mmCIF file of C-alpha atoms in Angstrom:
data_model
loop_
_atom_site.group_PDB
_atom_site.id
_atom_site.type_symbol
_atom_site.label_atom_id
_atom_site.label_comp_id
_atom_site.label_asym_id
_atom_site.label_seq_id
_atom_site.Cartn_x
_atom_site.Cartn_y
_atom_site.Cartn_z
ATOM 1 C CA MET A 1 8.252 -51.504 -9.140
ATOM 2 C CA THR A 2 9.006 -54.512 -11.295
ATOM 3 C CA TYR A 3 12.146 -56.622 -10.973
ATOM 4 C CA ALA A 4 13.613 -54.778 -13.969
ATOM 5 C CA ASP A 5 12.850 -51.409 -12.347
ATOM 6 C CA ILE A 6 14.663 -52.395 -9.160
ATOM 7 C CA ALA A 7 17.608 -53.791 -11.133
ATOM 8 C CA ASP A 8 17.858 -50.560 -13.166
ATOM 9 C CA LEU A 9 17.914 -48.476 -9.983
ATOM 10 C CA SER A 10 20.395 -50.761 -8.232
ATOM 11 C CA TYR A 11 22.919 -50.738 -11.050
ATOM 12 C CA ALA A 12 22.724 -46.947 -11.332
ATOM 13 C CA ALA A 13 23.132 -46.322 -7.598
ATOM 14 C CA GLY A 14 26.305 -45.543 -5.701
ATOM 15 C CA LEU A 15 24.609 -46.960 -2.622
ATOM 16 C CA VAL A 16 21.409 -48.699 -1.604
ATOM 17 C CA ALA A 17 20.348 -48.042 1.980
ATOM 18 C CA LEU A 18 17.432 -48.660 4.308
ATOM 19 C CA VAL A 19 16.430 -45.331 5.843
ATOM 20 C CA ARG A 20 13.996 -44.532 8.644
ATOM 21 C CA ILE A 21 12.336 -41.226 7.778
ATOM 22 C CA ASP A 22 12.285 -38.708 10.621
ATOM 23 C CA THR A 23 11.285 -35.464 8.877
ATOM 24 C CA VAL A 24 9.306 -34.724 5.716
ATOM 25 C CA ILE A 25 9.067 -31.114 4.547
ATOM 26 C CA ALA A 26 7.193 -30.063 1.415
ATOM 27 C CA ILE A 27 9.217 -27.839 -0.895
ATOM 28 C CA ASP A 28 7.531 -24.701 -2.173
ATOM 29 C CA PRO A 29 6.894 -25.322 -5.913
ATOM 30 C CA SER A 30 8.247 -21.845 -6.651
ATOM 31 C CA ARG A 31 11.636 -23.025 -5.332
ATOM 32 C CA SER A 32 11.769 -26.565 -6.693
ATOM 33 C CA THR A 33 9.112 -28.249 -8.818
ATOM 34 C CA ALA A 34 8.525 -31.982 -9.111
ATOM 35 C CA VAL A 35 9.394 -33.259 -12.554
ATOM 36 C CA ARG A 36 6.082 -35.086 -13.055
ATOM 37 C CA PRO A 37 2.519 -33.716 -12.819
ATOM 38 C CA GLY A 38 0.632 -35.008 -9.793
ATOM 39 C CA TYR A 39 3.794 -35.158 -7.686
ATOM 40 C CA GLY A 40 5.299 -32.852 -5.102
ATOM 41 C CA ARG A 41 8.930 -32.406 -4.086
ATOM 42 C CA PHE A 42 9.884 -33.080 -0.460
ATOM 43 C CA TYR A 43 12.941 -32.662 1.712
ATOM 44 C CA ILE A 44 13.688 -35.778 3.770
ATOM 45 C CA GLU A 45 15.821 -36.227 6.849
ATOM 46 C CA GLY A 46 16.313 -39.689 8.232
ATOM 47 C CA GLU A 47 18.475 -42.285 9.897
ATOM 48 C CA ALA A 48 20.366 -44.844 7.837
ATOM 49 C CA LYS A 49 19.377 -48.156 9.413
ATOM 50 C CA SER A 50 21.485 -50.371 7.170
ATOM 51 C CA LEU A 51 23.644 -50.087 4.086
ATOM 52 C CA LEU A 52 22.804 -52.849 1.651
ATOM 53 C CA VAL A 53 25.553 -52.095 -0.834
ATOM 54 C CA SER A 54 28.153 -49.368 -1.272
ATOM 55 C CA ARG A 55 31.839 -48.888 -1.951
ATOM 56 C CA LYS A 56 32.172 -46.577 1.077
ATOM 57 C CA PRO A 57 30.596 -46.366 4.540
ATOM 58 C CA LEU A 58 27.634 -44.099 5.188
ATOM 59 C CA GLY A 59 27.007 -41.928 8.237
ATOM 60 C CA ARG A 60 23.978 -42.316 10.456
ATOM 61 C CA ASN A 61 22.087 -39.171 9.408
ATOM 62 C CA VAL A 62 21.093 -38.631 5.783
ATOM 63 C CA ARG A 63 19.066 -36.087 3.860
ATOM 64 C CA TYR A 64 17.788 -35.923 0.303
ATOM 65 C CA LEU A 65 15.007 -34.669 -1.992
ATOM 66 C CA VAL A 66 12.335 -36.977 -3.381
ATOM 67 C CA ASP A 67 9.254 -36.567 -5.561
ATOM 68 C CA LEU A 68 6.144 -38.188 -4.052
ATOM 69 C CA PRO A 69 2.666 -38.674 -5.538
ATOM 70 C CA LEU A 70 -0.066 -36.339 -4.276
ATOM 71 C CA ASN A 71 -3.656 -37.305 -3.585
ATOM 72 C CA GLY A 72 -6.707 -35.370 -4.741
ATOM 73 C CA ARG A 73 -6.283 -32.923 -1.860
ATOM 74 C CA GLY A 74 -2.695 -32.173 -2.804
ATOM 75 C CA TRP A 75 -1.182 -34.139 0.077
ATOM 76 C CA SER A 76 1.274 -37.019 0.099
ATOM 77 C CA ASP A 77 1.193 -40.081 2.336
ATOM 78 C CA ASP A 78 2.595 -39.539 5.816
ATOM 79 C CA LEU A 79 6.040 -41.143 5.707
ATOM 80 C CA GLU A 80 7.420 -39.958 9.040
ATOM 81 C CA GLY A 81 8.511 -42.997 11.012
ATOM 82 C CA GLN A 82 8.363 -45.224 7.928
ATOM 83 C CA GLU A 83 11.319 -47.171 6.543
ATOM 84 C CA VAL A 84 12.252 -46.929 2.883
ATOM 85 C CA PHE A 85 14.965 -48.125 0.547
ATOM 86 C CA VAL A 86 16.793 -45.345 -1.286
ATOM 87 C CA PHE A 87 18.839 -45.740 -4.462
ATOM 88 C CA ALA A 88 21.233 -42.835 -4.362
ATOM 89 C CA ARG A 89 24.629 -41.271 -4.895
ATOM 90 C CA ARG A 90 26.633 -39.198 -2.469
ATOM 91 C CA VAL A 91 26.924 -35.450 -2.998
ATOM 92 C CA PRO A 92 30.675 -34.668 -3.085
ATOM 93 C CA GLY A 93 31.857 -32.549 -0.180
ATOM 94 C CA LYS A 94 28.535 -32.783 1.707
ATOM 95 C CA PRO A 95 28.584 -35.706 4.178
ATOM 96 C CA GLY A 96 25.164 -37.236 4.685
ATOM 97 C CA GLU A 97 23.628 -35.503 1.671
ATOM 98 C CA LEU A 98 22.340 -37.865 -1.001
ATOM 99 C CA GLN A 99 20.989 -37.482 -4.504
ATOM 100 C CA LEU A 100 18.505 -40.111 -5.637
ATOM 101 C CA VAL A 101 19.340 -41.689 -8.996
ATOM 102 C CA THR A 102 15.864 -40.634 -10.207
ATOM 103 C CA PRO A 103 13.455 -38.174 -8.592
ATOM 104 C CA THR A 104 11.322 -41.055 -7.280
ATOM 105 C CA ALA A 105 14.035 -43.630 -6.432
ATOM 106 C CA GLN A 106 12.585 -44.519 -3.034
ATOM 107 C CA LEU A 107 10.819 -47.781 -2.205
ATOM 108 C CA ARG A 108 8.811 -48.488 0.932
ATOM 109 C CA TRP A 109 10.128 -51.305 3.062
ATOM 110 C CA SER A 110 8.370 -54.642 3.367
ATOM 111 C CA PRO A 111 9.794 -58.107 4.170
ATOM 112 C CA ALA A 112 9.084 -59.318 0.634
ATOM 113 C CA ARG A 113 10.695 -56.262 -0.965
ATOM 114 C CA GLU A 114 13.772 -56.573 1.219
ATOM 115 C CA ALA A 115 14.191 -60.252 0.317
ATOM 116 C CA ARG A 116 13.766 -59.469 -3.379
ATOM 117 C CA LEU A 117 16.223 -56.576 -3.279
ATOM 118 C CA ARG A 118 18.870 -58.404 -1.243
ATOM 119 C CA GLY A 119 18.683 -61.378 -3.588
ATOM 120 C CA LEU A 120 19.230 -59.124 -6.586
ATOM 121 C CA LEU A 121 22.144 -57.304 -4.960
ATOM 122 C CA ARG A 122 23.832 -60.566 -3.897
ATOM 123 C CA ALA A 123 23.642 -61.773 -7.484
ATOM 124 C CA ALA A 124 24.924 -58.426 -8.800
ATOM 125 C CA VAL A 125 28.098 -58.475 -6.695
ATOM 126 C CA SER A 126 28.776 -62.191 -7.209
ATOM 127 C CA PRO A 127 32.019 -62.975 -9.097
ATOM 128 C CA ASP A 128 30.010 -64.925 -11.680
ATOM 129 C CA ALA A 129 27.329 -62.247 -12.173
ATOM 130 C CA PRO A 130 26.142 -62.144 -15.787
ATOM 131 C CA PRO A 131 27.537 -59.173 -17.734
ATOM 132 C CA THR A 132 25.606 -56.414 -19.440
ATOM 133 C CA ILE A 133 24.476 -57.591 -22.882
ATOM 134 C CA THR A 134 25.094 -54.978 -25.569
ATOM 135 C CA GLY A 135 24.006 -56.837 -28.683
ATOM 136 C CA VAL A 136 23.848 -59.972 -30.794
ATOM 137 C CA ARG A 137 27.093 -60.787 -32.595
ATOM 138 C CA ALA A 138 26.147 -63.922 -34.544
ATOM 139 C CA LEU A 139 23.610 -66.730 -34.974
ATOM 140 C CA LEU A 140 24.611 -70.137 -36.280
ATOM 141 C CA HIS A 141 22.446 -73.226 -36.809
ATOM 142 C CA VAL A 142 24.127 -76.539 -37.582
ATOM 143 C CA PRO A 143 21.831 -79.461 -38.492
ATOM 144 C CA GLY A 144 22.526 -82.845 -36.940
ATOM 145 C CA ALA A 145 22.915 -86.224 -38.585
ATOM 146 C CA LEU A 146 19.305 -87.215 -37.872
ATOM 147 C CA LEU A 147 16.103 -85.580 -39.088
ATOM 148 C CA GLY A 148 14.997 -83.040 -36.473
ATOM 149 C CA GLN A 149 18.403 -82.887 -34.821
ATOM 150 C CA GLY A 150 20.554 -79.769 -34.652
ATOM 151 C CA ARG A 151 22.010 -76.958 -32.618
ATOM 152 C CA THR A 152 21.691 -73.186 -32.796
ATOM 153 C CA GLN A 153 24.117 -70.907 -31.034
ATOM 154 C CA ILE A 154 23.537 -67.208 -30.463
ATOM 155 C CA PHE A 155 26.731 -65.351 -29.608
ATOM 156 C CA LEU A 156 26.264 -62.137 -27.637
ATOM 157 C CA ASP A 157 28.326 -58.988 -27.236
ATOM 158 C CA THR A 158 28.928 -57.821 -23.661
ATOM 159 C CA GLN A 159 29.954 -54.521 -22.143
ATOM 160 C CA ASP A 160 33.100 -55.926 -20.559
ATOM 161 C CA GLY A 161 34.065 -58.185 -23.468
ATOM 162 C CA SER A 162 33.357 -61.392 -21.554
ATOM 163 C CA PHE A 163 31.750 -64.426 -23.158
ATOM 164 C CA ALA A 164 27.987 -64.919 -23.365
ATOM 165 C CA SER A 165 25.910 -67.167 -25.577
ATOM 166 C CA ILE A 166 22.610 -68.996 -25.894
ATOM 167 C CA THR A 167 22.374 -72.576 -27.118
ATOM 168 C CA ILE A 168 19.187 -74.149 -28.515
ATOM 169 C CA LEU A 169 19.180 -77.933 -28.917
ATOM 170 C CA HIS A 170 16.908 -79.883 -31.248
ATOM 171 C CA ARG A 171 16.381 -83.609 -30.708
ATOM 172 C CA PRO A 172 14.070 -85.863 -32.728
ATOM 173 C CA GLY A 173 10.611 -86.213 -31.210
ATOM 174 C CA VAL A 174 11.016 -83.684 -28.376
ATOM 175 C CA GLN A 175 10.539 -79.952 -27.972
ATOM 176 C CA PRO A 176 13.653 -77.791 -28.401
ATOM 177 C CA SER A 177 15.517 -76.931 -25.202
ATOM 178 C CA TRP A 178 17.780 -73.971 -24.565
ATOM 179 C CA HIS A 179 20.058 -72.443 -21.997
ATOM 180 C CA ALA A 180 22.288 -69.424 -21.619
ATOM 181 C CA SER A 181 25.977 -69.524 -20.774
ATOM 182 C CA PHE A 182 28.137 -66.744 -19.389
ATOM 183 C CA SER A 183 31.323 -68.798 -19.571
ATOM 184 C CA GLU A 184 33.357 -70.141 -22.466
ATOM 185 C CA LEU A 185 32.740 -73.625 -21.066
ATOM 186 C CA ILE A 186 29.439 -74.404 -22.783
ATOM 187 C CA ALA A 187 27.677 -77.512 -21.489
ATOM 188 C CA ASP A 188 24.507 -79.091 -22.861
ATOM 189 C CA ALA A 189 22.843 -78.791 -19.476
ATOM 190 C CA GLY A 190 20.661 -76.517 -17.481
ATOM 191 C CA GLY A 191 17.699 -74.633 -18.829
ATOM 192 C CA PRO A 192 16.315 -71.157 -19.341
ATOM 193 C CA PRO A 193 16.981 -68.695 -16.521
ATOM 194 C CA GLU A 194 14.303 -68.338 -13.885
ATOM 195 C CA ALA A 195 11.995 -65.358 -14.201
ATOM 196 C CA GLU A 196 13.056 -62.441 -11.983
ATOM 197 C CA SER A 197 16.646 -63.590 -11.838
ATOM 198 C CA LEU A 198 19.649 -61.534 -12.844
ATOM 199 C CA GLU A 199 20.302 -63.834 -15.828
ATOM 200 C CA TRP A 200 16.712 -63.312 -16.970
ATOM 201 C CA TYR A 201 17.056 -59.529 -16.573
ATOM 202 C CA ARG A 202 20.264 -59.407 -18.618
ATOM 203 C CA LEU A 203 18.667 -61.313 -21.492
ATOM 204 C CA ALA A 204 15.024 -60.196 -21.462
ATOM 205 C CA CYS A 205 15.898 -56.524 -21.018
ATOM 206 C CA SER A 206 18.797 -56.400 -23.487
ATOM 207 C CA LEU A 207 18.140 -58.680 -26.466
ATOM 208 C CA PRO A 208 16.779 -56.819 -29.516
ATOM 209 C CA GLY A 209 13.465 -57.853 -31.017
ATOM 210 C CA THR A 210 15.253 -59.155 -34.109
ATOM 211 C CA PRO A 211 18.921 -59.998 -34.767
ATOM 212 C CA PRO A 212 20.889 -57.295 -36.576
ATOM 213 C CA PRO A 213 21.321 -57.617 -40.359
ATOM 214 C CA GLY A 214 24.138 -59.987 -41.267
ATOM 215 C CA ALA A 215 24.293 -61.643 -37.846
ATOM 216 C CA ASP A 216 22.877 -64.949 -39.097
ATOM 217 C CA ILE A 217 25.899 -66.819 -40.464
ATOM 218 C CA SER A 218 24.206 -70.222 -40.885
ATOM 219 C CA PRO A 219 25.393 -71.993 -44.052
ATOM 220 C CA THR A 220 22.063 -72.546 -45.843
ATOM 221 C CA ARG A 221 18.731 -70.793 -46.226
ATOM 222 C CA ALA A 222 16.982 -73.534 -44.230
ATOM 223 C CA ALA A 223 19.569 -73.252 -41.462
ATOM 224 C CA ARG A 224 19.201 -69.476 -41.369
ATOM 225 C CA SER A 225 15.433 -69.808 -41.071
ATOM 226 C CA GLN A 226 15.869 -72.233 -38.190
ATOM 227 C CA ALA A 227 18.324 -69.940 -36.423
ATOM 228 C CA GLU A 228 15.898 -67.018 -36.645
ATOM 229 C CA ALA A 229 13.019 -69.205 -35.439
ATOM 230 C CA ASP A 230 15.147 -70.281 -32.487
ATOM 231 C CA TYR A 231 15.903 -66.656 -31.675
ATOM 232 C CA ARG A 232 12.168 -65.945 -31.532
ATOM 233 C CA LEU A 233 11.704 -69.043 -29.374
ATOM 234 C CA VAL A 234 14.140 -67.614 -26.812
ATOM 235 C CA LEU A 235 12.436 -64.217 -26.765
ATOM 236 C CA ASP A 236 9.020 -65.816 -26.319
ATOM 237 C CA ALA A 237 10.290 -67.967 -23.466
ATOM 238 C CA LEU A 238 11.878 -64.995 -21.694
ATOM 239 C CA GLY A 239 8.766 -62.880 -22.008
ATOM 240 C CA PRO A 240 8.662 -59.079 -21.929
ATOM 241 C CA CYS A 241 10.959 -56.948 -19.807
ATOM 242 C CA LYS A 242 8.270 -55.013 -17.984
ATOM 243 C CA ARG A 243 9.204 -51.623 -16.576
ATOM 244 C CA ASN A 244 6.867 -49.240 -14.753
ATOM 245 C CA LEU A 245 9.244 -46.433 -13.821
ATOM 246 C CA HIS A 246 8.676 -43.125 -15.580
ATOM 247 C CA PHE A 247 12.357 -42.229 -15.199
ATOM 248 C CA ARG A 248 15.152 -44.537 -16.352
ATOM 249 C CA PRO A 249 18.352 -44.071 -14.332
ATOM 250 C CA GLN A 250 21.758 -43.968 -15.975
ATOM 251 C CA MET A 251 24.763 -45.893 -14.696
ATOM 252 C CA THR A 252 27.651 -43.555 -13.864
ATOM 253 C CA ALA A 253 31.142 -43.789 -12.397
ATOM 254 C CA GLN A 254 29.520 -43.494 -8.961
ATOM 255 C CA SER A 255 27.697 -46.796 -9.352
ATOM 256 C CA PHE A 256 28.718 -49.378 -6.780
ATOM 257 C CA LEU A 257 29.690 -51.656 -9.683
ATOM 258 C CA ALA A 258 31.728 -49.060 -11.581
ATOM 259 C CA PRO A 259 35.412 -48.320 -10.952
ATOM 260 C CA ASP A 260 35.968 -45.911 -8.100
ATOM 261 C CA GLN A 261 36.575 -42.472 -9.571
ATOM 262 C CA ALA A 262 37.008 -40.658 -6.243
#
């Protein structure tokens, strides 16, 4: 899974837990078929070793269904005794029963994966976590007093209505620099977000390939051209939002970041 895959799963989940698998039982395809060719559906029983994030506690014993890839002989890897991360939601009225946010929302444990996941979750629950970007509201380039000097600001729409913008600075004789701000206090400091950070994910995975028609409100044709060039500069610097999951989860009211609907 890529960083964007893990972020998608985390934001859609009601809980993220580390589970030690005790029992794996293949489900008869006539009763429940995996949603993707080359996969089988399995019933899992396990022990919740730790709860990485949730709005409610979780009991020790858990059970759920998961789709696992099959080898050429029609078997899956032996997972009994293995530890995995699950991205799931509780099943109302059935303590210990979980529903994965996608049929394959299970990730084998490793030290590197745990560090990556915990870092993402810490950033997600931080009070200054960047909001979900829903679009580009406006672009504005203002030339400076000197040749080669100027500033472009890209104002972004967010899901919660909070402020977000990108500022690109042009100075004579040097390459343009840019930074993102998720506060109304915009400072000419900092730089682009680090790759595989939550700020990077919010921008790289949400910004459209081109600004919407009418968003560029720069005063002249030359200024509008510069604003659009600066927008492309930002996209190129961010790079692609790579996703490998075949199933994209949807955030619901059960997400650990959504209001509690229980």
